[in-house]
Amino acid sequence: MPALRVLSFGLGPIGAATARLALTKKTIQLVGAVDIDAAKKGKDLGAVLGLAPTGVIVSGDAEAAFAELRPDSILHCTSSFLPVVKEQLLVAARHGIDVVSSTEELLVPDLQHPDIAREIDEAAKKGGATILGTGVNPGYAMDTLAVFATAACRSVEMIECWRVVDAGKRRLPLQKKVGAGMSADEFRKEVATGRFGHIGLRESIALVGRACGWKLDTITQSVESVIAERDEKTEFLNVKKGQVAGIWNHGIGKEGGRVRVEMDLKMFVGAKDPFDAVKVTGHPPMHLRVEGGTPGDLATAAMLVNMLPRVAAARPGLLTMLDLPVPGIAT
Amino acid sequence: MPALRVLSFGLGPIGAATARLALTKKTIQLVGAVDIDAAKKGKDLGAVLGLAPTGVIVSGDAEAAFAELRPDSILHCTSSFLPVVKEQLLVAARHGIDVVSSTEELLVPDLQHPDIAREIDEAAKKGGATILGTGVNPGYAMDTLAVFATAACRSVEMIECWRVVDAGKRRLPLQKKVGAGMSADEFRKEVATGRFGHIGLRESIALVGRACGWKLDTITQSVESVIAERDEKTEFLNVKKGQVAGIWNHGIGKEGGRVRVEMDLKMFVGAKDPFDAVKVTGHPPMHLRVEGGTPGDLATAAMLVNMLPRVAAARPGLLTMLDLPVPGIAT
């Protein structure tokens, strides 16, 4: 197999980590990079990533870069929200370029945006491109892991997932994303925007529900703050006792009034004993646990890169993790 | 989607459990059954399974049943060994019938039988059939779970898997398979036949090695007895202190002298705290654990049935768990 010719689209913290990982893989040749940030455009990708020169110059024009470089695939890390990335994905689809994206809403694209999902799916099929949204969460720790757990079951009644992340060990954007150091009032105002905190819990619930054949008619979630019980100090910021240490995101998926999927995500500075866990109520019951949890930033970059060869081999269209081969490391 | 028309081939304990499960699934229509046992031939499948009449009569002639019933897929549970099932699979392949099989050596069919694997693969492609070997172990607890764990990793150095099964809670054939109640001498003689105990550890090691891109040049395994430290009593038999309580199967896969995969399976009467665990040494490391373990007999039937729709949708050929979509429950 010749190496996949890959373009990195979006060089924020996750995109940069993903590009750095892609550069280490024998089966991937990084042929291009795109970012709209004026501070990155025109620079060697190596300089942007804090590495030696790569010979790849960061472009500010995705469509021009696609047309010129004709990559097989793009690693796409630009936004959490499908309406924001819609045009980016359509351009890739029309050029027949496969996409592995960290866009959280793309995990189950038709959940919140059925029209956009249909348009992208049609463009992908027409252009011969495969498009997938994934990452560690959503994409792995709270959804695909739960689906995997059900494979050993004759029947399944309900699925519960927990994830506890020590935000103090994560990058600054994640610490800010969970509100560390905010007052409770500031936190509530941010939550009211609908664009704050973890994005994708609804999509995780929907993915698990679909895998189990449940028609979830209600998917609800709540976002609360976790208040620091003592002063906490991370590499990047301080959280005083009484300030917000992080986020508690809780979601439920119901089928005909019956709770089928329940998810509980806590990400805060000072969390002790982080872990991921899945409990399947069924026959037989299954309890899976990731001791210490799946490390977020590392694992998101890993999932994006590891799914690349699987996406390259898949049929065209807007697919989900349920359509792709079992995830595993790419060599 | 119309229901899959499925034939159950082999009605021993695992085959019968699989057929019973298939009968509960809306997406499966059990249209036929085959077994060479004279005591089962000509009977209604329901009578063989201890259920109400099904209208399906057990046939002793697989080829005639395939030709007459033209099933979409077969659930195949006849033997652990690929040479024994070769002709059965070739007949299915030539009829274009998909196969999900519990044959342990079929997990990685070309590991021990490359010529047979090639012949079956060619027949399957020509006939338009998809053929897969799976189960709980091999197929899930010590291999596909380990592959799944690596999806969160940037790089992987080594994989270790443990599985501890309380054989006292399993069916009688499993208790006999692990030698419960034998003397240490009897156990050694059985081990020397090469057809005793757990079959498939080498295939599990090979599957994990391939998923990680390692060229394992040596796969070795040892089979030892676990001696009862006290008298044990199961539903089916008694094990006296000093007799064999079960089996300890240990295997190693090396690449250029370096241990890449290590697997440790203990199945014995009286095992405390059964569990499955995967430890990935890598960046990041991953520790997955199935609390209480994956229940063997239930989960093997579940895996076979749950993979059916995935196999039905896959491309033709002799495939492995690495080629199929992420396992999960079939509805």
XYZ file of C-alpha atoms in Angstrom:
662
model
C 0.000 0.000 0.000
C 1.366 3.425 -0.913
C 1.216 5.991 1.899
C -2.010 7.987 2.189
C -1.538 11.568 0.995
C -3.068 13.627 3.773
C -3.790 17.315 4.348
C -4.232 18.795 7.841
C -7.153 21.220 7.911
C -7.172 23.306 11.105
C -4.081 23.745 13.251
C -5.505 24.659 16.655
C -4.402 22.543 19.622
C -6.178 19.356 18.472
C -5.371 19.862 14.811
C -1.717 20.521 15.621
C -1.504 17.408 17.820
C -3.125 15.401 15.048
C -0.725 16.728 12.419
C 2.245 15.977 14.693
C 1.046 12.393 15.093
C 0.373 11.996 11.369
C 3.999 12.975 10.698
C 5.185 9.954 12.726
C 3.186 7.367 10.724
C 4.837 5.403 7.911
C 1.501 4.889 6.201
C 0.755 8.631 6.017
C 2.427 11.305 3.948
C 1.436 14.790 5.084
C 1.267 16.751 1.843
C -0.568 19.891 2.885
C -1.934 22.045 5.676
C -4.666 24.679 5.840
C -5.488 27.197 8.540
C -7.270 30.533 8.352
C -5.125 32.055 11.134
C -3.036 34.829 9.573
C -0.236 34.008 12.016
C 0.082 30.514 10.516
C -0.580 31.107 6.813
C 2.517 30.970 4.606
C 4.664 29.368 7.296
C 6.269 25.959 7.150
C 4.045 23.466 8.964
C 7.056 22.409 11.049
C 7.407 25.927 12.441
C 3.702 25.998 13.372
C 4.007 22.616 15.092
C 7.279 23.393 16.875
C 9.159 20.883 14.726
C 11.908 20.956 12.104
C 10.890 22.225 8.646
C 8.599 19.831 6.760
C 8.509 21.479 3.353
C 4.723 21.797 3.739
C 3.570 25.427 3.642
C 0.357 26.302 5.492
C -2.251 27.614 3.062
C -5.169 29.895 3.926
C -7.297 28.678 1.010
C -8.670 25.171 1.451
C -10.212 24.833 -1.988
C -7.043 25.971 -3.742
C -4.981 23.594 -1.627
C -7.325 20.677 -2.394
C -7.192 21.393 -6.124
C -3.434 21.807 -6.207
C -2.368 18.991 -3.857
C -5.166 16.474 -4.524
C -4.794 14.742 -1.141
C -6.445 11.356 -0.546
C -7.753 12.444 2.851
C -7.962 15.375 5.207
C -7.618 15.466 8.970
C -10.218 18.080 9.825
C -10.155 19.980 13.137
C -11.795 23.368 12.741
C -15.041 23.563 14.763
C -17.394 21.554 16.964
C -20.482 22.610 15.025
C -21.743 21.145 11.781
C -23.206 24.361 10.305
C -19.784 26.007 10.736
C -17.935 23.250 8.862
C -20.608 22.430 6.291
C -18.978 24.280 3.382
C -15.526 22.889 4.268
C -16.881 19.351 4.104
C -18.829 19.974 0.905
C -15.699 21.232 -0.841
C -13.786 18.121 0.256
C -16.677 15.882 -0.795
C -16.865 17.451 -4.245
C -13.124 16.934 -4.694
C -13.517 13.249 -3.722
C -11.317 13.711 -0.656
C -11.995 11.523 2.381
C -12.410 13.364 5.698
C -11.788 12.333 9.292
C -13.106 15.176 11.405
C -13.106 16.136 15.069
C -16.371 18.077 14.596
C -18.392 16.729 17.497
C -21.787 17.181 15.851
C -20.569 15.037 12.952
C -20.603 11.898 15.130
C -24.331 11.585 14.333
C -24.717 14.370 11.786
C -28.419 13.935 11.133
C -29.354 14.222 14.814
C -29.377 18.029 14.941
C -28.848 18.862 11.268
C -30.636 16.369 9.022
C -30.688 18.683 5.999
C -26.995 19.424 6.178
C -26.262 15.723 6.719
C -28.238 14.771 3.621
C -26.508 17.403 1.508
C -23.050 16.278 2.619
C -23.915 12.592 2.198
C -25.126 13.174 -1.354
C -22.069 15.249 -2.239
C -19.773 12.608 -0.717
C -21.391 9.772 -2.652
C -21.304 11.781 -5.863
C -17.698 12.829 -5.364
C -16.539 9.422 -4.109
C -15.508 10.690 -0.672
C -15.963 9.074 2.746
C -16.633 11.438 5.646
C -16.480 10.505 9.337
C -16.703 12.403 12.615
C -14.808 10.902 15.548
C -12.479 11.612 18.464
C -12.119 10.418 22.017
C -15.378 11.947 23.227
C -17.536 11.840 21.309
C -16.233 8.942 19.225
C -14.726 6.490 21.676
C -14.943 6.647 25.458
C -18.680 7.202 25.948
C -20.190 5.734 22.790
C -18.196 3.352 20.594
C -16.906 1.652 23.755
C -20.512 1.176 24.892
C -21.490 -0.259 21.511
C -18.525 -2.632 21.722
C -19.667 -3.778 25.167
C -23.061 -4.848 23.798
C -21.503 -7.287 21.309
C -21.303 -9.897 24.074
C -25.008 -9.519 24.921
C -28.050 -11.489 23.832
C -30.290 -8.565 24.765
C -29.810 -5.058 26.131
C -32.214 -3.055 28.271
C -30.206 0.044 29.144
C -26.746 1.551 28.864
C -25.012 3.864 31.310
C -21.702 5.583 30.668
C -19.486 7.532 33.027
C -16.407 9.577 32.300
C -14.397 11.506 34.880
C -11.557 13.673 33.577
C -9.027 15.585 35.649
C -9.078 18.841 33.681
C -6.033 19.950 35.660
C -3.907 17.530 33.624
C -5.247 18.786 30.289
C -4.324 21.653 27.976
C -5.387 25.223 28.764
C -8.198 25.364 26.149
C -9.817 22.337 27.805
C -9.498 23.946 31.230
C -11.150 27.076 29.859
C -13.752 25.005 28.019
C -14.926 23.500 31.293
C -15.017 26.889 33.022
C -12.173 26.358 35.485
C -11.685 29.541 37.528
C -15.016 31.120 36.592
C -17.568 32.279 39.106
C -20.800 30.300 39.234
C -22.575 33.289 37.619
C -20.154 33.524 34.732
C -20.537 29.777 34.236
C -24.332 30.021 34.002
C -24.095 32.789 31.425
C -21.730 30.716 29.313
C -23.976 27.669 29.526
C -26.903 29.789 28.304
C -25.061 30.413 25.002
C -25.393 26.683 24.156
C -21.858 26.650 22.812
C -20.004 26.159 26.064
C -18.553 23.060 27.643
C -18.522 19.599 26.194
C -20.145 19.307 22.782
C -21.405 15.955 21.596
C -23.113 14.258 24.524
C -26.404 14.186 22.636
C -24.646 12.671 19.658
C -23.034 10.023 21.893
C -26.452 9.106 23.271
C -27.909 8.965 19.767
C -25.093 6.743 18.467
C -25.543 4.228 21.279
C -29.304 4.275 20.848
C -29.062 3.589 17.127
C -26.588 0.764 17.636
C -29.074 -0.878 19.991
C -32.007 -0.366 17.652
C -33.816 2.023 19.988
C -35.903 4.864 18.605
C -34.932 7.531 21.126
C -37.684 10.132 21.026
C -36.177 12.378 23.693
C -32.539 13.234 24.237
C -32.006 15.789 26.983
C -28.927 17.038 28.754
C -28.020 19.325 31.613
C -24.849 21.286 32.237
C -23.910 22.146 35.811
C -20.758 23.480 37.393
C -18.529 21.523 39.733
C -17.437 23.908 42.490
C -13.873 23.645 43.853
C -13.823 22.364 47.442
C -10.251 23.600 47.897
C -7.772 25.822 46.060
C -6.417 24.042 42.991
C -3.445 24.995 40.837
C -2.744 23.706 37.325
C 0.171 24.380 34.995
C -1.906 27.144 33.448
C -4.293 28.623 36.018
C -5.504 28.758 39.600
C -8.921 27.792 40.863
C -9.891 29.129 44.277
C -12.186 27.308 46.648
C -15.779 28.226 45.730
C -14.939 28.994 42.102
C -15.920 26.712 39.263
C -13.522 23.771 38.965
C -15.232 22.364 35.900
C -18.282 20.921 34.287
C -20.838 18.224 34.992
C -22.656 17.202 31.840
C -25.477 14.720 32.263
C -27.671 13.335 29.509
C -30.552 10.948 29.038
C -32.024 9.254 26.004
C -35.578 7.932 26.286
C -37.629 5.628 24.120
C -41.355 5.970 24.778
C -40.765 7.393 28.247
C -38.284 4.675 29.174
C -34.679 5.647 29.947
C -32.485 3.669 27.548
C -29.217 5.612 27.659
C -27.767 7.670 30.494
C -24.439 9.488 30.325
C -22.549 11.269 33.048
C -19.455 13.313 32.220
C -17.438 15.238 34.806
C -14.399 17.238 33.727
C -12.910 19.411 36.434
C -9.636 20.534 37.922
C -8.728 18.286 40.826
C -10.820 15.237 39.842
C -9.470 12.206 41.673
C -9.256 8.750 40.051
C -10.328 9.577 36.512
C -11.932 6.690 34.633
C -14.309 5.726 31.848
C -16.945 3.100 32.475
C -19.808 1.461 30.644
C -22.530 -0.535 32.340
C -24.811 -2.540 30.104
C -28.016 -3.756 31.750
C -28.848 -6.812 29.710
C -28.384 -10.525 29.331
C -25.622 -10.968 30.233
C -24.838 -7.634 31.883
C -21.468 -6.137 30.941
C -19.226 -3.747 32.872
C -16.310 -2.250 30.991
C -13.889 0.110 32.632
C -10.921 2.088 31.356
C -8.695 2.356 34.416
C -7.350 5.908 34.710
C -9.584 6.992 31.843
C -8.777 7.517 28.178
C -6.404 10.511 27.989
C -8.349 13.154 26.107
C -6.033 15.186 23.940
C -3.654 12.365 23.086
C -6.496 10.009 22.306
C -8.443 12.433 20.116
C -5.436 12.909 17.849
C -4.911 9.135 17.924
C -8.513 8.329 17.014
C -8.476 10.775 14.078
C -5.233 9.396 12.665
C -6.096 5.761 13.455
C -9.404 5.943 11.606
C -7.747 7.372 8.452
C -6.866 4.042 6.765
C -10.256 2.596 7.722
C -12.003 5.590 6.153
C -9.801 5.350 3.073
C -10.961 1.749 2.545
C -14.659 2.411 3.214
C -17.497 3.064 0.794
C -18.273 6.703 -0.083
C -20.782 8.688 1.938
C -21.245 10.402 5.267
C -20.617 7.477 7.628
C -20.530 7.004 11.385
C -18.399 4.934 13.731
C -21.033 2.183 13.379
C -20.166 1.768 9.697
C -16.389 1.593 10.029
C -14.224 -1.408 10.996
C -13.410 -1.877 14.643
C -11.118 0.986 15.671
C -7.496 0.177 16.403
C -4.080 1.713 15.923
C -2.918 2.701 12.446
C 0.628 1.633 11.674
C -34.658 -4.415 5.656
C -36.227 -7.886 5.247
C -35.176 -10.418 7.894
C -32.015 -12.416 7.146
C -32.850 -16.009 6.204
C -30.504 -18.045 8.372
C -29.639 -21.732 8.720
C -28.114 -23.181 11.903
C -25.321 -25.617 11.054
C -24.258 -27.665 14.083
C -26.511 -28.079 17.108
C -24.080 -28.985 19.877
C -24.195 -26.850 23.051
C -22.874 -23.685 21.354
C -24.800 -24.201 18.140
C -28.013 -24.833 20.074
C -27.520 -21.718 22.210
C -26.859 -19.728 19.047
C -29.987 -21.070 17.335
C -32.068 -20.302 20.437
C -30.805 -16.720 20.393
C -31.359 -16.358 16.649
C -35.015 -17.332 17.162
C -35.483 -14.291 19.441
C -34.245 -11.740 16.893
C -36.690 -9.789 14.751
C -34.079 -9.296 12.054
C -33.435 -13.040 11.676
C -35.675 -15.737 10.251
C -34.359 -19.206 11.057
C -35.231 -21.195 7.936
C -33.158 -24.323 8.380
C -30.956 -26.453 10.596
C -28.313 -29.079 9.913
C -26.666 -31.598 12.216
C -25.014 -34.929 11.500
C -26.174 -36.408 14.817
C -28.658 -39.218 14.024
C -30.539 -38.375 17.218
C -31.307 -34.875 15.869
C -31.852 -35.511 12.157
C -35.488 -35.394 11.044
C -36.673 -33.764 14.271
C -38.242 -30.349 14.622
C -35.587 -27.836 15.617
C -37.771 -26.766 18.553
C -37.642 -30.286 20.007
C -33.842 -30.336 19.718
C -33.604 -26.940 21.411
C -36.133 -27.716 24.129
C -38.605 -25.208 22.670
C -42.035 -25.312 21.066
C -42.168 -26.612 17.485
C -40.606 -24.236 14.955
C -41.597 -25.904 11.698
C -37.898 -26.220 10.858
C -36.813 -29.846 10.440
C -33.168 -30.705 11.177
C -31.458 -32.044 8.069
C -28.426 -34.325 7.967
C -27.338 -33.132 4.530
C -25.915 -29.625 4.491
C -25.539 -29.308 0.722
C -29.103 -30.459 0.058
C -30.394 -28.051 2.713
C -28.407 -25.151 1.220
C -29.728 -25.929 -2.267
C -33.318 -26.315 -1.136
C -33.586 -23.494 1.398
C -31.141 -20.981 -0.142
C -30.439 -19.213 3.171
C -28.689 -15.832 3.191
C -26.364 -16.882 6.004
C -25.411 -19.781 8.199
C -24.550 -19.854 11.865
C -21.808 -22.475 11.872
C -20.812 -24.342 15.055
C -19.360 -27.734 14.186
C -15.646 -27.913 15.076
C -12.719 -25.902 16.397
C -10.415 -26.959 13.589
C -10.248 -25.518 10.093
C -9.324 -28.750 8.266
C -12.422 -30.391 9.758
C -14.781 -27.641 8.551
C -13.065 -26.850 5.253
C -15.535 -28.711 3.022
C -18.528 -27.333 4.958
C -17.294 -23.795 4.344
C -16.466 -24.443 0.694
C -19.986 -25.708 0.045
C -21.465 -22.593 1.673
C -19.049 -20.369 -0.266
C -19.995 -21.964 -3.591
C -23.671 -21.439 -2.812
C -22.997 -17.762 -2.041
C -24.108 -18.192 1.554
C -22.508 -15.981 4.211
C -21.045 -17.781 7.228
C -20.490 -16.725 10.830
C -18.567 -19.556 12.441
C -17.401 -20.488 15.916
C -14.454 -22.441 14.454
C -11.627 -21.072 16.557
C -8.929 -21.531 13.923
C -11.004 -19.417 11.540
C -10.280 -16.261 13.576
C -7.008 -15.949 11.626
C -7.440 -18.763 9.120
C -4.140 -18.351 7.312
C -2.084 -18.598 10.506
C -2.013 -22.393 10.647
C -3.679 -23.275 7.340
C -2.689 -20.784 4.626
C -3.585 -23.119 1.743
C -7.063 -23.856 3.090
C -7.591 -20.162 3.824
C -6.679 -19.232 0.253
C -9.003 -21.873 -1.196
C -11.935 -20.743 0.958
C -11.253 -17.062 0.257
C -11.226 -17.677 -3.500
C -14.411 -19.748 -3.355
C -16.106 -17.103 -1.204
C -15.177 -14.279 -3.570
C -16.281 -16.312 -6.588
C -19.551 -17.351 -4.943
C -20.260 -13.937 -3.408
C -20.135 -15.172 0.187
C -18.632 -13.542 3.271
C -17.063 -15.876 5.833
C -16.038 -14.899 9.361
C -14.764 -16.768 12.424
C -15.632 -15.236 15.792
C -16.900 -15.923 19.299
C -16.136 -14.701 22.777
C -12.660 -16.211 22.897
C -11.234 -16.138 20.392
C -13.134 -13.252 18.820
C -13.794 -10.777 21.589
C -12.383 -10.898 25.115
C -8.676 -11.443 24.391
C -8.252 -10.017 20.905
C -10.846 -7.653 19.446
C -11.062 -5.921 22.844
C -7.287 -5.448 22.759
C -7.440 -4.032 19.237
C -10.186 -1.655 20.362
C -8.013 -0.482 23.261
C -5.229 0.584 20.867
C -7.510 2.992 18.990
C -6.814 5.605 21.658
C -3.034 5.248 21.281
C -0.494 7.215 19.265
C 1.930 4.283 19.469
C 1.903 0.798 20.942
C 4.880 -1.185 22.229
C 3.273 -4.289 23.705
C -0.110 -5.773 24.547
C -0.970 -8.068 27.440
C -4.328 -9.799 27.895
C -5.658 -11.719 30.854
C -8.814 -13.752 31.157
C -9.900 -15.658 34.267
C -13.008 -17.843 33.950
C -14.725 -19.737 36.731
C -15.291 -23.022 34.882
C -17.542 -24.133 37.739
C -20.195 -21.709 36.442
C -19.984 -22.998 32.868
C -21.619 -25.883 31.003
C -20.329 -29.440 31.443
C -18.486 -29.613 28.069
C -16.452 -26.574 29.105
C -15.656 -28.148 32.478
C -14.499 -31.299 30.674
C -12.629 -29.243 28.081
C -10.484 -27.693 30.802
C -9.838 -31.099 32.426
C -11.744 -30.524 35.676
C -11.546 -33.688 37.790
C -8.675 -35.279 35.851
C -5.440 -36.416 37.441
C -2.349 -34.426 36.518
C -1.149 -37.405 34.452
C -4.384 -37.691 32.475
C -4.206 -33.957 31.846
C -0.666 -34.175 30.441
C -1.691 -36.991 28.081
C -4.626 -34.948 26.825
C -2.449 -31.892 26.293
C -0.052 -34.006 24.218
C -2.853 -34.671 21.677
C -2.797 -30.979 20.736
C -6.612 -30.945 20.569
C -7.332 -30.407 24.249
C -8.223 -27.320 26.190
C -8.737 -23.849 24.784
C -8.269 -23.602 21.019
C -7.459 -20.257 19.477
C -4.909 -18.522 21.691
C -2.394 -18.487 18.855
C -5.034 -16.994 16.587
C -5.845 -14.309 19.182
C -2.166 -13.397 19.396
C -1.899 -13.288 15.614
C -4.982 -11.065 15.260
C -3.658 -8.547 17.759
C -0.221 -8.604 16.155
C -1.650 -7.932 12.710
C -3.842 -5.116 13.953
C -0.737 -3.458 15.393
C 1.314 -3.994 12.238
C 3.773 -6.359 13.917
C 5.339 -9.203 11.964
C 5.203 -11.844 14.683
C 7.811 -14.445 13.731
C 7.206 -16.674 16.755
C 3.920 -17.514 18.428
C 4.291 -20.034 21.226
C 1.940 -21.272 23.889
C 2.009 -23.538 26.898
C -0.811 -25.472 28.521
C -0.556 -26.313 32.213
C -3.034 -27.618 34.719
C -4.397 -25.635 37.636
C -4.535 -28.018 40.630
C -7.465 -27.748 43.036
C -6.371 -26.414 46.431
C -9.611 -27.643 48.015
C -12.536 -29.879 47.088
C -14.829 -28.143 44.605
C -18.313 -29.118 43.531
C -20.119 -27.867 40.423
C -23.619 -28.536 39.127
C -22.133 -31.345 37.007
C -19.037 -32.788 38.704
C -16.770 -32.901 41.737
C -13.123 -31.911 41.823
C -11.092 -33.204 44.748
C -8.156 -31.360 46.266
C -5.049 -32.328 44.267
C -7.011 -33.109 41.090
C -7.003 -30.844 38.075
C -9.379 -27.902 38.535
C -8.760 -26.513 35.066
C -6.358 -25.085 32.551
C -3.726 -22.388 32.385
C -3.015 -21.386 28.802
C -0.215 -18.905 28.282
C 0.983 -17.568 24.965
C 3.569 -15.178 23.589
C 4.000 -13.516 20.226
C 7.452 -12.196 19.367
C 8.705 -9.916 16.643
C 12.457 -10.262 16.081
C 12.985 -11.677 19.564
C 10.918 -8.944 21.209
C 7.763 -9.879 23.105
C 4.902 -7.926 21.498
C 1.844 -9.858 22.662
C 1.381 -11.881 25.826
C -1.824 -13.697 26.740
C -2.737 -15.449 29.926
C -5.940 -17.495 30.154
C -7.021 -19.391 33.253
C -10.257 -21.411 33.213
C -10.795 -23.549 36.281
C -13.419 -24.660 38.732
C -13.348 -22.376 41.756
C -11.691 -19.348 40.146
C -12.380 -16.289 42.271
C -13.096 -12.872 40.786
C -13.238 -13.718 37.078
C -12.320 -10.852 34.774
C -10.952 -9.918 31.369
C -8.256 -7.288 31.109
C -6.116 -5.668 28.449
C -3.005 -3.664 29.176
C -1.557 -1.675 26.312
C 1.984 -0.463 26.856
C 2.125 2.564 24.624
C 1.561 6.279 24.378
C -0.777 6.737 26.115
C -0.978 3.427 27.968
C -4.467 1.920 28.156
C -5.979 -0.430 30.717
C -9.347 -1.945 29.867
C -11.118 -4.291 32.209
C -14.338 -6.274 31.956
C -15.469 -6.529 35.572
C -16.636 -10.070 36.289
C -15.423 -11.168 32.870
C -17.365 -11.738 29.665
C -19.674 -14.742 30.263
C -18.390 -17.397 27.874
C -21.289 -19.453 26.551
C -23.820 -16.635 26.491
C -21.382 -14.298 24.835
C -20.222 -16.728 22.151
C -23.800 -17.227 20.965
C -24.274 -13.456 21.166
C -21.148 -12.662 19.149
C -22.118 -15.117 16.405
C -25.646 -13.736 16.076
C -24.584 -10.120 16.536
C -22.034 -10.329 13.721
C -24.594 -11.755 11.263
C -25.981 -8.454 9.927
C -22.466 -7.018 9.756
C -21.290 -10.008 7.733
C -24.364 -9.794 5.502
C -23.432 -6.203 4.612
C -19.714 -6.865 4.074
C -17.807 -7.541 0.867
C -17.343 -11.187 -0.154
C -14.310 -13.167 0.961
C -12.820 -14.856 3.993
C -12.663 -11.909 6.399
C -11.549 -11.391 9.996
C -12.818 -9.297 12.886
C -10.440 -6.557 11.686
C -12.433 -6.171 8.469
C -15.921 -5.985 9.975
C -17.661 -2.978 11.568
C -17.274 -2.464 15.282
C -19.115 -5.324 17.002
C -22.325 -4.510 18.842
C -25.711 -6.033 19.472
C -27.921 -7.045 16.553
C -31.530 -6.001 16.944
